[in-house]
Short mmCIF file of C-alpha atoms and ligand atoms in Angstrom, two decimals:
data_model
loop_
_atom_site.label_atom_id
_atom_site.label_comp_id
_atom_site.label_asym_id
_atom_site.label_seq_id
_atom_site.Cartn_x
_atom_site.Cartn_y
_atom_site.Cartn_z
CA UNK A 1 117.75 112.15 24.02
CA UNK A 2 116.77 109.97 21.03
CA UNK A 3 117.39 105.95 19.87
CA UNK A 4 117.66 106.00 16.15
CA UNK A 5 118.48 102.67 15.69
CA UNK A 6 118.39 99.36 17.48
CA UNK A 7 119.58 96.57 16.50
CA UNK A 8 118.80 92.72 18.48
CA UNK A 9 120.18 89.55 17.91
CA UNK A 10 118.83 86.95 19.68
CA UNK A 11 117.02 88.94 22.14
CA UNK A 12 114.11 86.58 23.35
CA UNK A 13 111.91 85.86 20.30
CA UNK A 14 113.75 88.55 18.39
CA UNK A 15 116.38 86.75 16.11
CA UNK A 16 117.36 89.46 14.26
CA UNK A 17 115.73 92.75 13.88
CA UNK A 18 116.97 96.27 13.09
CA UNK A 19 114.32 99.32 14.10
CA UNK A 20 115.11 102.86 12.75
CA UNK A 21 113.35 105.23 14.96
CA UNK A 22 113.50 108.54 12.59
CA UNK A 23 110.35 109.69 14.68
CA UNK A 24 109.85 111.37 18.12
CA UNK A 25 106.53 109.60 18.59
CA UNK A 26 106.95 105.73 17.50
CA UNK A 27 104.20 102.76 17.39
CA UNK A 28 104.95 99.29 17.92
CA UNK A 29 101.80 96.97 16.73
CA UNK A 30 101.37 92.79 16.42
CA UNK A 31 99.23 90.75 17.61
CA UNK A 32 99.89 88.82 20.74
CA UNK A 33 102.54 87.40 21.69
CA UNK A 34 104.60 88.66 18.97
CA UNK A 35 107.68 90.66 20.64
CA UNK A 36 106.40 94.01 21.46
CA UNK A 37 106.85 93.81 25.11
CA UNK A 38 110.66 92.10 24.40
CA UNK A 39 111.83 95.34 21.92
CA UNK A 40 110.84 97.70 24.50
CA UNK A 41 112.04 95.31 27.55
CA UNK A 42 114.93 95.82 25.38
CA UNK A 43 115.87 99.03 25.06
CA UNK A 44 115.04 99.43 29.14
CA UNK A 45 118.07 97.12 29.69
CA UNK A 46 120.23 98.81 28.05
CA UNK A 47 119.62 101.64 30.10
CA UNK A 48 119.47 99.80 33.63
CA UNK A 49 121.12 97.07 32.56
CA UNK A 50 117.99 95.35 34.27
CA UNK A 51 114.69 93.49 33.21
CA UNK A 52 111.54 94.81 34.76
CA UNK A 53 110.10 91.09 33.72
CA UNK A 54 112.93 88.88 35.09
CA UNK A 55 115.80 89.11 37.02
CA UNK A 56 117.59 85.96 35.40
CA UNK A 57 119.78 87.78 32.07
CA UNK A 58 120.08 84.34 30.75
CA UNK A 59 116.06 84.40 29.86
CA UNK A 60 116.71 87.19 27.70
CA UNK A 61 118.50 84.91 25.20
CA UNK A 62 116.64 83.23 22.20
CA UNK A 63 115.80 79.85 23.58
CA UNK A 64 118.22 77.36 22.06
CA UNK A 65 120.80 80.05 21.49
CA UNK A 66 124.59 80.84 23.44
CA UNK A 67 125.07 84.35 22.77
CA UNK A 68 122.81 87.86 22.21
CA UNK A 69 123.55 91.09 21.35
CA UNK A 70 121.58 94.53 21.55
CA UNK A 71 123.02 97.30 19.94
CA UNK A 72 122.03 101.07 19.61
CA UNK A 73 122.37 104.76 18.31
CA UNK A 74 121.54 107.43 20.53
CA UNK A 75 121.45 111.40 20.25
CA UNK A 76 122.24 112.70 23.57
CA UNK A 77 123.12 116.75 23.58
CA UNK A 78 124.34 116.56 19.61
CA UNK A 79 126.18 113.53 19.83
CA UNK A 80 126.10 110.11 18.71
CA UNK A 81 126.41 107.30 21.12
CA UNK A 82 126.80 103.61 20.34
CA UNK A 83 126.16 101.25 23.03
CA UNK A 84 126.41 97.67 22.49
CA UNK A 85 125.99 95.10 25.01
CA UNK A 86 127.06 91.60 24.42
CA UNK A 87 126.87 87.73 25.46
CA UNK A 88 129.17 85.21 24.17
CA UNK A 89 129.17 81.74 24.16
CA UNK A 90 130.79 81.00 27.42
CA UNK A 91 128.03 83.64 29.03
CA UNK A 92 130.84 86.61 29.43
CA UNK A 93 129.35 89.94 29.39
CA UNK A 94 130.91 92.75 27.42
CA UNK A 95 130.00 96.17 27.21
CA UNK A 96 131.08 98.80 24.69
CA UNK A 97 130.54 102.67 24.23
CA UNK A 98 131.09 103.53 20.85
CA UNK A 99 133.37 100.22 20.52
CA UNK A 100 135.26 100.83 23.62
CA UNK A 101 135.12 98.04 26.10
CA UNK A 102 133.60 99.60 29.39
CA UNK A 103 132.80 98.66 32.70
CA UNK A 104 129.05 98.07 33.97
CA UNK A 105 129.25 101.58 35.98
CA UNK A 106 129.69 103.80 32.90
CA UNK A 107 127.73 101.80 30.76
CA UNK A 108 124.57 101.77 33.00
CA UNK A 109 122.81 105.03 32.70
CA UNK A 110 124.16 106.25 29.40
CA UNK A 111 120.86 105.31 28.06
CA UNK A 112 117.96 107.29 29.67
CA UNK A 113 114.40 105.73 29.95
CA UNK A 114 111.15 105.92 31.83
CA UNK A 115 109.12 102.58 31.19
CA UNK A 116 105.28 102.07 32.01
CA UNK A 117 104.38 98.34 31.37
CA UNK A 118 102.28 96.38 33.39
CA UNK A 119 104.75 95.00 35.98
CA UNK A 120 104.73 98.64 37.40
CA UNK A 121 101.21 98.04 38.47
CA UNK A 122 102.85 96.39 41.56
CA UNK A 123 103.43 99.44 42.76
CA UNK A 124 99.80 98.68 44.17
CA UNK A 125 99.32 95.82 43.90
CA UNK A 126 102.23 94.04 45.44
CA UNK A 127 104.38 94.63 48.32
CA UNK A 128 106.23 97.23 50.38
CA UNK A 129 109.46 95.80 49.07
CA UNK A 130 108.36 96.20 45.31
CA UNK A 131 107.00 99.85 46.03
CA UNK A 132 110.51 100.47 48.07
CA UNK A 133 112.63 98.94 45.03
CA UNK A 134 110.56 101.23 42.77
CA UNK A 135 111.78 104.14 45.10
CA UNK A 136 115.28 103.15 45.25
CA UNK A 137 115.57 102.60 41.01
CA UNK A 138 114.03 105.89 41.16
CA UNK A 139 116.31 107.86 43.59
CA UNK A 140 119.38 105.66 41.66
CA UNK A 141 118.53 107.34 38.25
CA UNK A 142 119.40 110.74 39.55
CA UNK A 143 122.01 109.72 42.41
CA UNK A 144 124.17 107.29 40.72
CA UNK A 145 125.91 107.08 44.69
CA UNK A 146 122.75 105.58 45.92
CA UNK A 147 123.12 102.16 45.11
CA UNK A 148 126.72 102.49 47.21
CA UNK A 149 124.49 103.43 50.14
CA UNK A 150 121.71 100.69 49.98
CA UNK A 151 124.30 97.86 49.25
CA UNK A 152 126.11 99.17 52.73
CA UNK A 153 122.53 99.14 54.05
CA UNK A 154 122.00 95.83 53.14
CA UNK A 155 125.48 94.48 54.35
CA UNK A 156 125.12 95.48 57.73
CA UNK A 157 121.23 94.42 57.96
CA UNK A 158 122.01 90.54 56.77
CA UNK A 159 125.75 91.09 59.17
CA UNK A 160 123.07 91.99 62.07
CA UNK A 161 120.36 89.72 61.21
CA UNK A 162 122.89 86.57 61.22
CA UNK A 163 123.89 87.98 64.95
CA UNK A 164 120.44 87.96 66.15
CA UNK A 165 120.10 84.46 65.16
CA UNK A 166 123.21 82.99 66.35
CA UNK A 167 123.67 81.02 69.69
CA UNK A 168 126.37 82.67 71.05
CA UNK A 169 124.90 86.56 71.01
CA UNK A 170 127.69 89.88 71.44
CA UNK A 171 125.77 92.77 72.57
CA UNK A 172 129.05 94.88 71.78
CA UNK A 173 128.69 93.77 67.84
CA UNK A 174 125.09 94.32 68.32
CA UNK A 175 126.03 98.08 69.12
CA UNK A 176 128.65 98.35 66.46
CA UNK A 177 125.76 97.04 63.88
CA UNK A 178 123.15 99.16 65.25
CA UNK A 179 125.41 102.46 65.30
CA UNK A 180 126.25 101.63 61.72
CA UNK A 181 123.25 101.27 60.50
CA UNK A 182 121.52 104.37 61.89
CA UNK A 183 124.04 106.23 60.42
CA UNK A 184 123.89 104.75 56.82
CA UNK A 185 120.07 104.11 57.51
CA UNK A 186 119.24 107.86 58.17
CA UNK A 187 121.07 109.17 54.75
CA UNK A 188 118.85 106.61 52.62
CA UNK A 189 115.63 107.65 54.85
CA UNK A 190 116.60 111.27 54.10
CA UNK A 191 117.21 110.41 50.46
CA UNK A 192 113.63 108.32 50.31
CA UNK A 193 111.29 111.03 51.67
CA UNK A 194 112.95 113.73 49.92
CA UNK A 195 112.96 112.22 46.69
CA UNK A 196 109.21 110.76 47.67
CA UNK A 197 108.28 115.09 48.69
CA UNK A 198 109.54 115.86 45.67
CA UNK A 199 107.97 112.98 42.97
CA UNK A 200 104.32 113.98 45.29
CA UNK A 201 103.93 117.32 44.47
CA UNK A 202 104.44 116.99 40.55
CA UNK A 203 102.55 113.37 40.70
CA UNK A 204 99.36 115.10 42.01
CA UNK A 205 98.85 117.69 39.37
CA UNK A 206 99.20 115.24 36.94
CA UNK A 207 96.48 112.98 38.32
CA UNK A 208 94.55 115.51 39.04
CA UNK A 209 95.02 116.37 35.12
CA UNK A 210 94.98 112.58 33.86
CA UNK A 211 91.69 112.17 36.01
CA UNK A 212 90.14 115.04 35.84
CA UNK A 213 89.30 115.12 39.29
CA UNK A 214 90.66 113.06 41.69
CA UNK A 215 93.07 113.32 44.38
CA UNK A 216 96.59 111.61 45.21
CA UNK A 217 98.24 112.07 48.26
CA UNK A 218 102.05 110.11 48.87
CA UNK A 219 103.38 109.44 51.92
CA UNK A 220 106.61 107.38 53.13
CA UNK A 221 105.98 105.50 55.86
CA UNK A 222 108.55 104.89 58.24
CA UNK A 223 109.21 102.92 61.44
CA UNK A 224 110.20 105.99 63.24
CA UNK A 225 109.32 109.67 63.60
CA UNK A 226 110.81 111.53 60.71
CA UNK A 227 111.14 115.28 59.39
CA UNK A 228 113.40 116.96 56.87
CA UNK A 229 116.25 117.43 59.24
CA UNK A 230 118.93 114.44 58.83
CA UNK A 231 120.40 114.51 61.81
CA UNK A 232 117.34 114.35 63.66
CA UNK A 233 116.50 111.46 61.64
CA UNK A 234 119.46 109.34 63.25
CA UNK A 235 118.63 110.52 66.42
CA UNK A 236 115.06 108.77 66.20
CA UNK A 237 116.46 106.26 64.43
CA UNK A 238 119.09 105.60 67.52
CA UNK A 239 116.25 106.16 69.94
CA UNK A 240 113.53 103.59 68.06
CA UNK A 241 116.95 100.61 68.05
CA UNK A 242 117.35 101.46 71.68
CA UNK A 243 113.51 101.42 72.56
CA UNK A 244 113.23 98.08 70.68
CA UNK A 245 116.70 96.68 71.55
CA UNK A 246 114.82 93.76 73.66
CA UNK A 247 112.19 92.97 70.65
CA UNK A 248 114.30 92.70 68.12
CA UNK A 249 116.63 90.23 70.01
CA UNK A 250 113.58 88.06 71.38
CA UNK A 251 112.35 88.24 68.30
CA UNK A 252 115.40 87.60 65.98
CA UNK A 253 115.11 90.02 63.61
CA UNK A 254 115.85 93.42 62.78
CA UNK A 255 112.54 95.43 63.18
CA UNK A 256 113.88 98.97 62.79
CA UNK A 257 115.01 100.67 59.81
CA UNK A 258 114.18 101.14 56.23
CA UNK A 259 114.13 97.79 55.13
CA UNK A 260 110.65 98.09 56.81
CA UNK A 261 109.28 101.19 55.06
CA UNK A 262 106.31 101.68 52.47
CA UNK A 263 104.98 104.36 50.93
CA UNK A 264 101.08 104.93 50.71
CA UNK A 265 98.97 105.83 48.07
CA UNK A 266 95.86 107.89 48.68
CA UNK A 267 93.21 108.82 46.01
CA UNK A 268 90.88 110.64 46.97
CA UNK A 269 91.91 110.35 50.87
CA UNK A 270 91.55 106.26 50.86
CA UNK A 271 94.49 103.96 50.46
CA UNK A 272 94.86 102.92 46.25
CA UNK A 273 96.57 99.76 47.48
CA UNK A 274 92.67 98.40 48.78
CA UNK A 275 90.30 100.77 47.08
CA UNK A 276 91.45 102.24 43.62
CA UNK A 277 90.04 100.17 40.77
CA UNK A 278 92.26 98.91 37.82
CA UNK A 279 92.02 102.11 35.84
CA UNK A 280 92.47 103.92 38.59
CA UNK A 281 95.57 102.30 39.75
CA UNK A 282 96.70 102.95 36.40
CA UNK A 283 96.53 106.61 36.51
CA UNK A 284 98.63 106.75 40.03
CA UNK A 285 101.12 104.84 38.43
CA UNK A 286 101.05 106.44 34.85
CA UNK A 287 101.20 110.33 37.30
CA UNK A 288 103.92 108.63 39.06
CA UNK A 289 106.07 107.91 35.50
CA UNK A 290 104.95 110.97 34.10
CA UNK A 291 106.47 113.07 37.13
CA UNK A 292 109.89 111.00 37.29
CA UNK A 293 110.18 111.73 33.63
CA UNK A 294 110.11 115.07 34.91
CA UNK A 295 112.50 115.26 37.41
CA UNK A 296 114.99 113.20 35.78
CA UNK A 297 115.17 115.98 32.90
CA UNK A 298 115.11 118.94 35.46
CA UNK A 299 117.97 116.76 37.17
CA UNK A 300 120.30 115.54 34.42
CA UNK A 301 119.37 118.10 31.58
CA UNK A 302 118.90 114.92 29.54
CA UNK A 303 114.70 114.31 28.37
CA UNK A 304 114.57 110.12 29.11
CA UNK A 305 112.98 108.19 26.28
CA UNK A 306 109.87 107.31 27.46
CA UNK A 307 108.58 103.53 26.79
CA UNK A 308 104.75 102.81 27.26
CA UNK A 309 103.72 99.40 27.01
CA UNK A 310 100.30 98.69 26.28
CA UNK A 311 99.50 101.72 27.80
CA UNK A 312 96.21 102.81 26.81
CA UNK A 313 94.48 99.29 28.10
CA UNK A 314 91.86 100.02 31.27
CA UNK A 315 92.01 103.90 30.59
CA UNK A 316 88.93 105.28 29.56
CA UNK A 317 88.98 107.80 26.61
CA UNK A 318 89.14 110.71 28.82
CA UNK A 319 91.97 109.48 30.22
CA UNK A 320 93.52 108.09 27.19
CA UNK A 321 93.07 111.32 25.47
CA UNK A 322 95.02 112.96 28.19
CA UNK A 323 97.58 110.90 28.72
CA UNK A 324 98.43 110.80 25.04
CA UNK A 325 98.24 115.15 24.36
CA UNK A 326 100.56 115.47 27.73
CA UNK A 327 103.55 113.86 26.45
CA UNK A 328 105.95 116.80 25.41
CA UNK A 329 107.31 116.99 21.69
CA UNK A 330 111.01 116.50 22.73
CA UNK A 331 110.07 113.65 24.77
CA UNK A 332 111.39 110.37 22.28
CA UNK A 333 107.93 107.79 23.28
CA UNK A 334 107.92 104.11 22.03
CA UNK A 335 104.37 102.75 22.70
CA UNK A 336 103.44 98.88 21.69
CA UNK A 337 99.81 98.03 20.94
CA UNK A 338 97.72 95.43 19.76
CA UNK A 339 96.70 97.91 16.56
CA UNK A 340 96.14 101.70 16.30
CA UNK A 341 92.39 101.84 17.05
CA UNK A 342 93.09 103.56 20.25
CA UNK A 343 95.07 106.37 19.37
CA UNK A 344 93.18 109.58 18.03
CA UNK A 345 94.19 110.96 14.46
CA UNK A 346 96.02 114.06 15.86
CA UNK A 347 98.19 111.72 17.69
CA UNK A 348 99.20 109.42 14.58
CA UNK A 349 100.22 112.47 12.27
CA UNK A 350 103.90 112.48 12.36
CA UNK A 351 104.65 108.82 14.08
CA UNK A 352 106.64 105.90 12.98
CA UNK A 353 104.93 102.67 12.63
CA UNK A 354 106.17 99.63 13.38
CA UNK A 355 104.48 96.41 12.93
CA UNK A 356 105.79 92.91 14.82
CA UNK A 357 105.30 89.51 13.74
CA UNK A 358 107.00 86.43 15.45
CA UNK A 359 110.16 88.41 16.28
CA UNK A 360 110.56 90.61 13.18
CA UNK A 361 109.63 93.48 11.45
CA UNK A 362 106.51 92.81 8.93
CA UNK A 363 106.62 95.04 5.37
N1 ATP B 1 114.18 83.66 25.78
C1 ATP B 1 113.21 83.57 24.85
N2 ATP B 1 113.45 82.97 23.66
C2 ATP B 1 112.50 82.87 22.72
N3 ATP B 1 111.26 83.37 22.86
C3 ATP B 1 110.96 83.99 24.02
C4 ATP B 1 111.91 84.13 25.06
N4 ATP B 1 111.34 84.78 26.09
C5 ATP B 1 110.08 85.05 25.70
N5 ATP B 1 109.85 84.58 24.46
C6 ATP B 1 108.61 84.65 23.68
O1 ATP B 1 108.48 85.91 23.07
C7 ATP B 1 107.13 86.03 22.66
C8 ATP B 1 106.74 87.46 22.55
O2 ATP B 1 106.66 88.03 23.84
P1 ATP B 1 106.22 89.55 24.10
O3 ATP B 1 105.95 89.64 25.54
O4 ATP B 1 107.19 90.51 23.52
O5 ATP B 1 104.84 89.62 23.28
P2 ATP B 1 103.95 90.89 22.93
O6 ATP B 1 104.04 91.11 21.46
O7 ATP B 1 104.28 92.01 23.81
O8 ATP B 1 102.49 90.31 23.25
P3 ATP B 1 101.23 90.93 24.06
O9 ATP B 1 100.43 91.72 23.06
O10 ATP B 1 100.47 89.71 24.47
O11 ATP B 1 101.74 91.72 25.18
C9 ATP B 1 106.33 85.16 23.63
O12 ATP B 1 105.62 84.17 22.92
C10 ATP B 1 107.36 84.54 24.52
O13 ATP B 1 107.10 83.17 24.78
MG1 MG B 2 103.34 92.79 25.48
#
């Protein structure tokens, strides 16, 4: 799929800009702090209908302002798709496909993207919970019903967290909570290793590729004995809440489940989370992108636009040079950058330039 035009009205520092991207491969350069990172951040939201810099919508508005707007044509399979997303005044949200009002359900994943910037770095860097949430958005893109499951998930766990706080304790409710949750636990377990098999095999070849010659190994880590069978998952998942039904009352809180889980990143056979250096951490994330790109077109038949941001910063050339020749030529890519130095000749034939300066396009 393509964006040929976007169109933001005050979108952060962007007042009012209009981008026509005629090109497959597009460039977005400024200087600092000029709205690179905001047209891109953009474009991501109206796919997810989420920020990967805040999780507040109302910083997304133009300081000073009451409403925004981001607007944009797609190509998807031959057709052309408007989406426009909208804040009023009063702070009501409206969403329409091709000017029909929708609801947030059919609105969110109309829009297609894979985006590298540098909050994805806490893949590594940060905690289990930002490497599980980068699992779930993940598993979400290609099973809308996901999100169903973990919001059932996360029901029960706060339900059964309250009970093991409270005074007057019901061991019967404990059993109803604990019975549900295995259940709805095992399917998002399943889901998560799965998925997490699936991501690992394409992820290594392409950091073996990007790298030239190191290793990656994923694993999902899990607080109970798991294999690929999903009903043998619940049944360790039952037998780890019984084995620990003592604990987790003494100790208030729900120890079991996949709340708790993490997945571990190995180059070359030592943990990336302690050892990898920046550039290196890089690569297992940009591997990482590169192979849910994949799978989302192998999934949904649909090639996600793929959004770099600053990309190319901490890679050596090897691995620039790489990075940059892999990205396939029906792959849509919106990169921002400081200026072009970076990129080699080959890859600026045939681009569209863009260049950013205090919110708007400079001529
Ligand atoms: N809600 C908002 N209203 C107005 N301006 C905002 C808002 N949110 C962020 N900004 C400003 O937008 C500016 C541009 O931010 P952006 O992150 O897009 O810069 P950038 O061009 O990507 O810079 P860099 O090269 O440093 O990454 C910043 O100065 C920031 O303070
Ligand atoms: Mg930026």
């Amino acid at each position: 799929m393509k964006i040929t035009n976007l169109k933001l009205k005050n979108y952060r520092n962007c007042e009012n800009i209009e981008l026509n991207f005629n090109n497959y491969k597009n460039i977005i350069i400024g200087k600092n702090a000029q709205g690179k990172t905001n047209i891109l951040e953009s474009i991501y939201f109206l796919s997810c209908l989420k920020s990967m810099r805040t999780s507040k919508i109302s910083d997304l508005i133009e300081f000073g302002k009451d409403n925004m707007n981001i607007c944009a044509l797609l190509e998807k399979n031959s057709t052309e798709i408007q989406l426009n997303y909208y804040i009023d005044e009063t702070g009501k949200k409206t969403f329409k496909i091709n000017g029909v009002k929708s609801t947030i359900k059919d609105f969110r994943g109309i829009l297609k993207t894979v985006i590298f910037s540098n909050e994805d770095l806490l893949l590594l860097r940060g905690t289990p919970e930002n490497r599980r949430n980068w699992l779930d958005n993940a598993i979400f893109q290609i099973y809308p019903l996901y999100e169903d499951r973990l919001n059932k998930y996360e029901k029960l766990r706060i339900q059964k967290n309250n009970l093991l706080k409270s005074d007057k304790f019901d061991y019967g409710l404990m059993d109803v909570y604990n019975e549900q949750m295995s259940i709805t636990g095992a399917n998002i377990v399943f889901l998560r290793n799965k998925y997490l098999n699936e991501i690992s095999n394409i992820a290594k070849i392409k950091h073996l590729e990007i790298s030239n010659d190191e290793t990656l190994n994923i694993y999902y880590k899990t607080t109970f004995p798991i294999n690929d069978n999903i009903e043998q998952i619940c049944e360790n998942y039952k037998q780890a809440l019984k084995d620990n039904y003592d604990e987790e009352i003494r100790r208030g809180q729900s120890l079991i489940g996949p709340h708790r889980d993490d997945v571990i990143f190995l180059t070359n056979d030592k943990d990336a989370t302690k050892f990898a250096s920046q550039g290196q951490q890089r690569t297992v994330v940009l591997a990482l992108k590169s192979a849910e790109l994949n799978i989302i077109k192998e999934k949904t038949d649909i090639s996600p636009i793929l959004l770099l941001d600053d990309v190319l910063a901490e890679l050596d050339d090897l691995r620039q040079n790489y990075l940059l020749n892999s990205i396939d030529k029906d792959t849509q890519t919106i990169i921002t950058s400081v200026d072009t130095l970076l990129f080699s000749k080959e890859f600026l034939n045939d681009i569209s330039l863009f260049k950013i300066k205090n919110g708007s396009l400079e001529i």
